[in-house]
XYZ file of N, CA and C in Angstrom:
600
model
N -19.960 -79.259 -89.732
C -20.186 -78.168 -88.833
C -18.745 -78.464 -88.218
N -17.451 -76.823 -88.545
C -16.007 -76.895 -88.824
C -16.050 -76.886 -87.840
N -15.043 -77.420 -86.717
C -14.262 -77.493 -86.152
C -13.897 -75.032 -85.432
N -15.063 -75.847 -84.133
C -14.045 -73.892 -84.296
C -13.285 -73.833 -83.184
N -12.204 -72.835 -83.772
C -10.829 -73.611 -82.057
C -10.598 -71.676 -81.538
N -10.829 -72.020 -80.429
C -10.735 -70.216 -79.545
C -9.577 -70.767 -79.171
N -8.838 -69.083 -79.928
C -7.082 -69.534 -79.085
C -7.167 -68.664 -77.952
N -7.210 -69.342 -77.108
C -6.964 -68.706 -75.729
C -5.664 -67.579 -75.003
N -4.556 -68.113 -75.930
C -3.288 -66.808 -75.717
C -1.939 -67.385 -76.784
N -1.502 -66.585 -77.050
C -1.074 -66.421 -78.206
C 0.216 -66.774 -77.802
N 1.175 -67.328 -79.056
C 2.557 -68.008 -78.677
C 2.816 -68.910 -77.767
N 2.169 -70.077 -77.486
C 2.095 -70.852 -76.649
C 3.639 -71.132 -76.656
N 3.717 -70.997 -75.653
C 5.426 -71.574 -75.217
C 5.429 -73.843 -75.704
N 5.329 -73.987 -76.599
C 5.516 -75.403 -76.794
C 6.440 -76.266 -77.751
N 7.457 -76.273 -77.643
C 8.548 -76.755 -79.094
C 8.694 -78.743 -79.045
N 7.822 -79.003 -79.505
C 7.543 -80.716 -79.755
C 9.213 -81.299 -80.333
N 9.611 -82.462 -79.869
C 10.988 -82.865 -79.932
C 11.164 -84.792 -79.943
N 11.490 -85.129 -81.215
C 11.822 -87.200 -80.626
C 12.951 -86.623 -79.644
N 12.566 -87.616 -78.922
C 13.697 -87.919 -77.620
C 13.738 -89.381 -77.574
N 14.116 -90.572 -77.466
C 14.447 -91.905 -76.768
C 13.165 -92.809 -77.560
N 12.918 -91.802 -78.882
C 11.476 -92.778 -79.299
C 10.505 -92.088 -79.513
N 10.466 -90.885 -78.190
C 9.203 -90.266 -77.370
C 9.567 -89.189 -77.804
N 7.466 -88.215 -78.343
C 7.426 -86.924 -78.266
C 7.684 -86.072 -77.395
N 8.261 -85.061 -76.493
C 8.547 -84.461 -75.832
C 7.737 -83.147 -76.375
N 7.282 -82.499 -75.086
C 6.230 -81.136 -75.362
C 6.372 -80.005 -74.511
N 6.557 -78.933 -74.538
C 6.800 -78.165 -73.226
C 4.845 -77.756 -72.748
N 4.702 -77.546 -70.938
C 3.441 -77.725 -71.189
C 3.531 -75.888 -71.423
N 1.958 -75.229 -71.917
C 1.739 -74.006 -72.321
C 1.862 -73.697 -71.000
N 1.688 -71.923 -70.964
C 2.214 -71.237 -69.939
C 0.466 -70.880 -69.164
N 0.501 -70.238 -68.389
C -0.755 -70.640 -67.628
C -1.724 -69.464 -68.262
N -3.283 -68.732 -68.220
C -3.075 -68.119 -69.559
C -4.324 -67.223 -68.005
N -3.756 -66.385 -67.735
C -4.932 -65.997 -66.003
C -3.977 -64.805 -66.630
N -3.872 -64.710 -67.813
C -3.158 -62.629 -67.940
C -3.372 -63.003 -69.895
N -4.044 -63.706 -69.928
C -4.120 -64.325 -71.536
C -5.072 -63.188 -72.294
N -4.594 -63.064 -73.835
C -5.451 -62.057 -74.058
C -7.005 -62.636 -74.571
N -7.740 -62.098 -74.937
C -9.267 -62.143 -75.131
C -9.173 -63.505 -76.153
N -10.122 -64.885 -75.837
C -10.217 -65.273 -77.184
C -10.499 -65.094 -78.698
N -10.506 -65.790 -79.126
C -11.231 -65.134 -80.738
C -10.897 -66.783 -80.997
N -12.508 -66.760 -81.628
C -13.076 -67.921 -82.365
C -12.340 -67.813 -83.690
N -11.748 -69.105 -84.502
C -11.024 -69.386 -85.490
C -11.895 -71.023 -86.298
N -12.286 -70.451 -87.843
C -12.295 -71.791 -88.512
C -11.311 -72.496 -88.563
N -11.207 -73.662 -88.433
C -10.120 -74.518 -88.146
C -10.758 -75.511 -89.207
N -10.151 -77.121 -89.882
C -10.091 -77.786 -90.383
C -9.173 -79.229 -89.582
N -9.867 -80.503 -89.620
C -11.286 -81.230 -89.774
C -12.524 -80.605 -89.372
N -13.920 -81.366 -90.826
C -14.952 -80.769 -89.805
C -15.259 -81.428 -88.961
N -16.189 -80.678 -88.107
C -16.360 -81.102 -86.345
C -17.018 -82.639 -85.934
N -18.377 -83.098 -87.298
C -17.764 -84.839 -87.648
C -17.081 -85.625 -87.830
N -15.755 -84.885 -88.627
C -14.931 -86.243 -88.517
C -13.718 -85.700 -87.576
N -13.490 -84.978 -86.816
C -13.027 -84.414 -85.051
C -13.784 -84.964 -84.347
N -15.166 -85.696 -84.238
C -15.303 -85.989 -83.159
C -15.452 -88.117 -83.326
N -15.442 -87.794 -84.417
C -15.765 -89.672 -84.767
C -13.521 -90.026 -84.622
N -12.843 -89.088 -84.917
C -11.681 -89.523 -84.299
C -11.684 -89.215 -82.935
N -12.299 -88.361 -82.581
C -11.701 -88.087 -80.688
C -12.891 -89.546 -80.104
N -13.573 -89.697 -80.408
C -14.649 -90.618 -79.579
C -13.056 -91.952 -79.865
N -13.124 -92.506 -80.866
C -12.284 -93.473 -81.368
C -10.594 -94.174 -80.991
N -10.254 -92.481 -80.639
C -9.076 -92.708 -79.606
C -9.338 -93.708 -77.965
N -8.255 -94.034 -77.156
C -8.744 -95.184 -75.867
C -8.669 -93.461 -74.750
N -9.973 -93.217 -74.766
C -10.110 -92.053 -73.315
C -10.435 -92.769 -72.564
N -9.821 -92.183 -71.252
C -10.381 -92.432 -69.809
C -12.424 -91.764 -69.955
N -12.720 -92.327 -68.783
C -13.761 -91.115 -69.071
C -13.331 -90.882 -67.755
N -14.233 -89.487 -67.621
C -14.402 -88.800 -65.698
C -16.028 -87.870 -65.487
N -16.246 -88.744 -65.139
C -18.139 -88.477 -65.664
C -19.395 -88.921 -65.795
N -19.956 -89.557 -65.674
C -22.084 -89.918 -66.127
C -21.796 -89.790 -67.536
N -21.761 -91.121 -68.201
C -21.514 -90.975 -69.595
C -23.008 -90.268 -70.849
N -24.059 -90.659 -68.806
C -25.201 -89.262 -70.193
C -24.739 -88.028 -69.946
N -24.418 -87.329 -69.434
C -23.723 -85.764 -69.676
C -24.511 -85.450 -70.797
N -24.794 -84.615 -70.824
C -25.281 -83.184 -71.927
C -24.039 -82.685 -72.692
N -23.152 -82.683 -72.301
C -22.316 -81.720 -72.559
C -20.891 -82.876 -72.298
N -20.298 -83.378 -73.598
C -19.284 -84.085 -73.214
C -17.481 -83.100 -73.487
N -16.590 -83.334 -73.113
C -15.163 -82.929 -73.003
C -14.233 -83.780 -73.450
N -13.349 -83.547 -74.690
C -12.437 -84.194 -74.436
C -10.839 -83.381 -74.056
N -10.093 -84.082 -73.650
C -9.022 -83.105 -72.939
C -7.717 -83.881 -73.276
N -6.680 -83.877 -74.282
C -5.848 -84.277 -74.058
C -4.515 -83.637 -73.016
N -4.338 -84.881 -72.109
C -3.556 -84.613 -70.718
C -2.596 -85.772 -70.920
N -1.128 -84.964 -69.956
C -0.254 -85.485 -69.958
C -0.362 -85.616 -67.862
N 0.064 -86.484 -67.251
C 0.138 -86.630 -66.228
C 1.056 -86.285 -65.963
N 2.087 -85.625 -65.914
C 2.503 -84.253 -65.487
C 2.209 -82.863 -65.359
N 1.499 -82.567 -66.276
C 0.661 -81.723 -66.943
C 0.051 -80.862 -65.909
N 0.453 -80.194 -64.513
C -0.097 -79.258 -63.963
C -1.293 -78.665 -63.927
N -1.599 -77.749 -65.452
C -2.478 -77.301 -66.364
C -3.421 -78.560 -66.278
N -3.383 -79.519 -66.797
C -4.682 -80.555 -66.903
C -4.849 -80.385 -65.626
N -4.218 -81.020 -64.887
C -4.886 -80.547 -62.846
C -5.807 -79.759 -63.091
N -5.518 -78.605 -63.239
C -5.991 -77.381 -63.257
C -7.450 -78.057 -63.214
N -7.548 -77.680 -65.312
C -8.387 -77.813 -66.272
C -9.497 -79.186 -65.227
N -8.748 -80.233 -64.908
C -9.722 -81.719 -64.351
C -10.230 -80.880 -62.881
N -9.478 -79.805 -61.612
C -10.225 -79.645 -60.356
C -11.450 -78.694 -60.924
N -11.079 -77.680 -62.017
C -12.331 -76.849 -62.531
C -13.213 -77.463 -62.817
N -13.380 -78.602 -63.600
C -14.387 -79.295 -64.076
C -15.266 -80.032 -62.778
N -14.157 -80.015 -61.796
C -15.981 -81.042 -60.678
C -16.491 -80.255 -60.280
N -17.705 -78.848 -60.936
C -18.681 -78.692 -60.411
C -19.873 -79.073 -61.365
N -19.410 -79.127 -62.238
C -19.847 -79.948 -63.642
C -19.706 -80.885 -64.027
N -18.539 -82.004 -63.449
C -18.838 -83.402 -63.232
C -19.807 -83.415 -62.276
N -19.904 -83.149 -60.706
C -20.529 -83.650 -59.708
C -21.809 -83.539 -59.664
N -22.134 -82.872 -61.008
C -24.088 -82.212 -61.185
C -24.679 -83.519 -62.062
N -22.943 -83.647 -63.259
C -23.494 -84.632 -64.193
C -23.824 -83.237 -65.295
N -23.372 -82.615 -65.662
C -23.228 -82.284 -66.580
C -22.644 -81.934 -67.537
N -21.525 -82.643 -67.381
C -20.273 -82.611 -68.231
C -19.808 -84.176 -68.166
N -19.113 -85.159 -68.980
C -18.004 -85.093 -68.964
C -16.972 -85.689 -69.482
N -16.327 -85.368 -68.706
C -14.505 -85.368 -68.925
C -13.813 -86.560 -69.997
N -13.534 -86.576 -71.410
C -12.764 -87.511 -71.543
C -11.502 -87.455 -72.052
N -10.321 -88.143 -70.855
C -9.361 -87.715 -71.103
C -7.834 -88.268 -72.251
N -7.736 -88.137 -73.058
C -6.719 -88.505 -74.444
C -5.471 -88.876 -73.719
N -4.803 -89.617 -73.031
C -3.360 -89.390 -71.950
C -1.931 -89.579 -74.178
N -1.736 -88.413 -73.334
C -0.384 -88.344 -74.027
C 1.262 -88.453 -72.494
N 1.524 -88.975 -73.953
C 2.865 -88.606 -72.708
C 4.364 -87.736 -73.217
N 4.180 -86.591 -72.806
C 5.141 -85.590 -73.708
C 6.195 -84.609 -73.128
N 5.177 -84.510 -71.651
C 5.736 -83.300 -70.419
C 7.405 -84.252 -70.523
N 7.161 -84.634 -69.335
C 8.646 -85.610 -68.984
C 9.409 -86.963 -69.208
N 10.252 -87.966 -68.836
C 10.396 -88.692 -69.322
C 9.652 -90.068 -68.536
N 9.327 -89.648 -67.343
C 8.055 -90.629 -66.901
C 6.956 -90.495 -66.971
N 6.370 -89.556 -68.463
C 5.031 -88.530 -68.254
C 4.340 -90.363 -69.187
N 4.932 -91.074 -69.755
C 4.533 -92.173 -71.085
C 4.013 -93.392 -69.883
N 5.019 -93.887 -68.523
C 5.024 -94.616 -67.847
C 3.860 -94.416 -66.818
N 3.620 -93.218 -66.843
C 2.268 -92.578 -65.418
C 1.541 -92.758 -66.668
N 1.135 -92.769 -68.029
C 0.322 -92.270 -68.432
C -0.296 -93.728 -68.840
N 0.332 -94.563 -69.196
C 0.678 -96.218 -68.636
C 0.757 -96.968 -67.394
N 0.496 -96.231 -66.374
C -0.037 -97.082 -65.741
C -1.651 -96.368 -65.084
N -2.090 -95.922 -65.594
C -3.800 -95.660 -65.436
C -3.915 -96.434 -66.873
N -3.673 -96.367 -68.321
C -4.191 -96.634 -69.557
C -4.781 -98.584 -69.167
N -3.258 -99.139 -67.883
C -2.985 -100.374 -67.681
C -4.077 -100.794 -66.628
N -4.174 -99.457 -66.163
C -5.406 -100.631 -64.421
C -6.197 -100.757 -65.060
N -7.134 -102.100 -64.557
C -8.069 -102.543 -64.509
C -9.003 -101.759 -64.626
N -9.033 -101.019 -63.800
C -10.422 -99.842 -63.487
C -9.450 -98.602 -63.892
N -9.723 -98.535 -65.492
C -9.203 -96.623 -65.413
C -9.491 -95.552 -65.419
N -10.697 -95.900 -65.077
C -11.595 -93.776 -64.144
C -10.517 -94.140 -63.104
N -11.104 -95.096 -62.769
C -10.409 -95.053 -60.762
C -8.600 -95.222 -60.741
N -7.731 -95.055 -61.606
C -5.959 -95.004 -61.995
C -6.674 -93.068 -61.954
N -7.445 -93.005 -62.935
C -7.437 -91.190 -63.649
C -7.837 -90.506 -61.839
N -8.822 -91.232 -61.030
C -9.052 -89.983 -59.651
C -7.528 -90.523 -58.456
N -7.382 -91.528 -58.736
C -6.109 -91.614 -57.677
C -4.533 -90.994 -58.552
N -4.586 -90.832 -59.903
C -3.629 -89.349 -60.378
C -3.537 -88.236 -59.890
N -5.139 -87.914 -60.547
C -5.484 -86.202 -59.646
C -5.570 -86.012 -58.226
N -6.098 -86.975 -57.191
C -6.167 -86.847 -56.401
C -4.467 -86.061 -55.641
N -3.452 -87.390 -55.727
C -2.803 -87.133 -55.719
C -1.717 -86.791 -56.362
N -1.979 -85.551 -56.499
C -1.836 -84.169 -57.501
C -0.626 -83.690 -57.349
N -0.631 -83.750 -55.697
C 0.403 -82.779 -54.823
C 1.947 -83.390 -54.817
N 1.062 -84.903 -54.263
C 2.471 -85.708 -54.067
C 3.162 -86.349 -55.839
N 2.642 -85.566 -56.413
C 3.338 -86.612 -58.204
C 2.308 -86.840 -58.586
N 1.348 -87.587 -58.323
C 0.161 -88.256 -58.730
C 0.967 -90.135 -58.619
N -0.360 -90.303 -59.310
C -0.106 -92.320 -59.679
C 1.755 -92.300 -60.256
N 2.034 -93.646 -59.436
C 3.635 -94.101 -59.176
C 3.343 -94.532 -61.719
N 4.689 -94.379 -61.666
C 5.032 -94.801 -63.373
C 4.424 -96.367 -63.183
N 4.292 -96.647 -64.405
C 3.992 -98.228 -64.268
C 5.363 -99.230 -64.665
N 5.486 -100.027 -63.850
C 7.366 -100.668 -64.575
C 7.690 -100.738 -65.760
N 6.518 -101.009 -66.214
C 6.662 -101.074 -67.716
C 5.755 -100.767 -68.557
N 5.974 -100.007 -69.398
C 4.563 -99.747 -70.647
C 5.099 -100.702 -72.072
N 3.951 -100.825 -71.803
C 3.114 -102.901 -73.027
C 3.459 -101.462 -74.091
N 3.606 -102.748 -75.846
C 3.851 -102.367 -76.897
C 2.228 -101.457 -77.472
N 1.471 -101.981 -76.524
C -0.131 -101.377 -77.203
C -0.048 -100.030 -76.768
N 0.222 -100.018 -75.261
C 0.041 -98.780 -74.310
C 1.243 -97.972 -75.565
N 2.253 -97.865 -75.858
C 3.210 -97.571 -76.659
C 2.233 -96.684 -78.376
N 1.822 -97.408 -78.903
C 0.938 -97.460 -79.514
C -0.273 -96.648 -79.464
N -0.516 -96.857 -78.638
C -1.796 -95.630 -78.355
C -0.988 -94.316 -77.599
N -0.279 -93.934 -76.856
C 0.179 -93.273 -76.890
C 0.905 -92.473 -77.884
N 0.932 -92.834 -78.942
C 1.970 -91.778 -80.223
C 0.858 -91.727 -80.922
N -0.383 -92.876 -81.262
C -1.706 -92.180 -81.801
C -2.418 -91.251 -81.292
N -2.287 -90.963 -80.410
C -2.653 -89.750 -79.408
C -2.214 -88.670 -79.329
N -0.679 -88.861 -79.266
C 0.319 -87.735 -79.857
C 0.174 -87.588 -81.031
N -0.429 -87.974 -82.367
C -0.510 -87.399 -83.384
C -1.578 -86.876 -83.482
N -3.006 -87.612 -82.795
C -3.733 -86.777 -83.290
C -3.807 -85.456 -82.234
N -3.211 -84.877 -81.266
C -3.358 -84.380 -80.435
C -2.105 -82.935 -81.839
N -1.513 -83.347 -82.545
C -0.553 -82.400 -83.738
C -1.723 -81.948 -84.192
N -2.501 -83.133 -84.920
C -3.029 -82.478 -85.765
C -4.005 -82.118 -85.888
N -4.642 -81.640 -84.755
C -6.017 -80.818 -84.124
C -5.036 -79.980 -83.690
N -3.803 -79.535 -83.767
C -3.598 -77.957 -83.979
C -2.916 -77.909 -82.761
N -2.946 -79.028 -81.520
C -2.568 -78.552 -80.686
C -0.944 -78.807 -80.250
N -0.155 -77.963 -79.469
C 1.040 -77.958 -79.198
C 1.657 -77.955 -77.749
N 0.544 -78.153 -77.086
C 1.318 -78.435 -75.796
C -0.181 -79.359 -74.820
N -0.257 -79.728 -73.424
C -0.897 -79.422 -72.397
C -1.943 -78.745 -71.395
N -3.171 -78.927 -71.729
C -3.825 -80.299 -71.968
C -4.215 -78.726 -73.224
N -4.915 -79.861 -74.331
C -5.506 -79.554 -75.862
C -7.237 -79.873 -75.584
N -7.680 -78.782 -75.637
C -9.477 -79.522 -75.432
C -10.472 -78.967 -76.403
N -11.072 -80.027 -76.588
C -12.473 -80.079 -77.752
C -14.395 -80.121 -76.845
N -14.824 -79.171 -76.831
C -15.756 -79.143 -76.336
C -16.569 -79.225 -77.118
N -17.459 -80.719 -77.084
C -18.949 -81.012 -77.563
C -20.503 -80.790 -76.744
N -21.011 -80.099 -76.918
C -22.337 -79.230 -76.657
C -23.036 -80.453 -76.909
N -24.445 -80.482 -76.168
C -25.423 -80.979 -76.882
C -25.770 -80.952 -78.246
N -25.948 -80.005 -78.812
C -26.683 -79.607 -79.936
C -25.653 -80.266 -80.761
N -24.311 -81.322 -80.741
C -23.195 -81.085 -81.129
C -22.386 -80.206 -82.112
N -22.526 -78.635 -81.700
C -21.322 -78.113 -81.827
C -19.962 -78.639 -81.436
N -18.950 -77.678 -81.847
C -17.155 -78.016 -81.278
C -16.713 -76.916 -81.295
N -16.340 -76.863 -79.981
C -15.192 -75.876 -80.309
C -14.131 -76.060 -79.702
N -12.840 -75.841 -80.021
C -11.655 -76.344 -79.037
C -10.931 -75.274 -78.353
N -9.801 -75.179 -77.080
C -9.153 -74.599 -76.983
C -7.845 -75.283 -76.618
N -7.250 -74.348 -76.369
C -5.453 -74.800 -76.414
C -5.001 -73.559 -74.892
N -4.802 -74.788 -74.165
C -4.365 -74.589 -72.835
C -6.007 -74.825 -71.869
N -5.722 -73.949 -70.337
C -6.285 -74.078 -69.252
C -6.660 -73.068 -69.498
N -8.160 -72.645 -69.213
C -8.634 -71.774 -70.189
C -8.915 -71.272 -68.924
N -9.037 -69.133 -68.768
C -9.497 -68.444 -67.488
C -9.981 -68.473 -67.146
N -10.694 -68.409 -65.727
C -11.313 -68.112 -64.853
C -12.318 -68.131 -65.591
N -13.173 -66.916 -66.256
C -14.137 -65.886 -66.624
C -14.708 -67.206 -68.328
N -13.359 -68.022 -68.811
C -13.833 -68.243 -69.912
C -14.600 -70.038 -69.478
N -14.255 -70.005 -68.198
C -14.482 -71.957 -67.835
C -16.516 -72.144 -67.939
N -17.506 -70.674 -67.844
C -18.891 -71.442 -68.014
C -19.394 -71.265 -69.965
N -18.594 -70.290 -70.401
C -18.465 -71.107 -72.096
C -17.859 -72.396 -72.739
N -16.900 -72.864 -71.514
C -16.605 -74.356 -71.772
C -17.066 -74.936 -71.159
N -17.741 -75.749 -70.114
C -18.244 -75.740 -69.865
C -19.875 -76.525 -69.645
N -20.605 -74.732 -70.298
C -22.041 -74.264 -69.980
C -22.637 -74.316 -69.041
N -24.014 -73.893 -68.512
C -24.425 -74.005 -67.364
C -24.069 -74.835 -66.420
N -24.563 -74.542 -65.501
C -24.126 -75.632 -64.135
C -25.374 -75.317 -63.395
């Protein structure tokens, strides 16, 4: 099954460049006035996409046996990533969806260190929850140092995000209970949330 990529807004404002060894990307705009989504076919094939996502160093949010899995490329400084996390709460709390956060550090200078604070934590899921709950205060404190392994992980995540056609965060890939795959660039509009998360 091919990856179905749903474009939720045109002309995502995201310029990527390398600085001090880190790739930086502008956050995508809010999608409140976005055009109607259009489904498009994209490569690679869905099963390949799923295996690549599964092999990433994702952080779980929700029950492991949830019928719908959603991978989301998340920068700790991305306010739209936090809005997506908030929007998902009813489905996650009901056991309908598990979010799998693939952390990247692309928006601000301290994004890699904040991502590292989560990835290097003894309980990564708890660290992610702490970060999201403290979003209004800037989220989790950046790690004092970023280990070489975490730097490699973040770079691998950035490359995977780019290879799937995302130029900003959140980049969202939905795996439904039948194994179907769709992706969404940016924060979906409220009207699209039932399509993204499924029945509640």
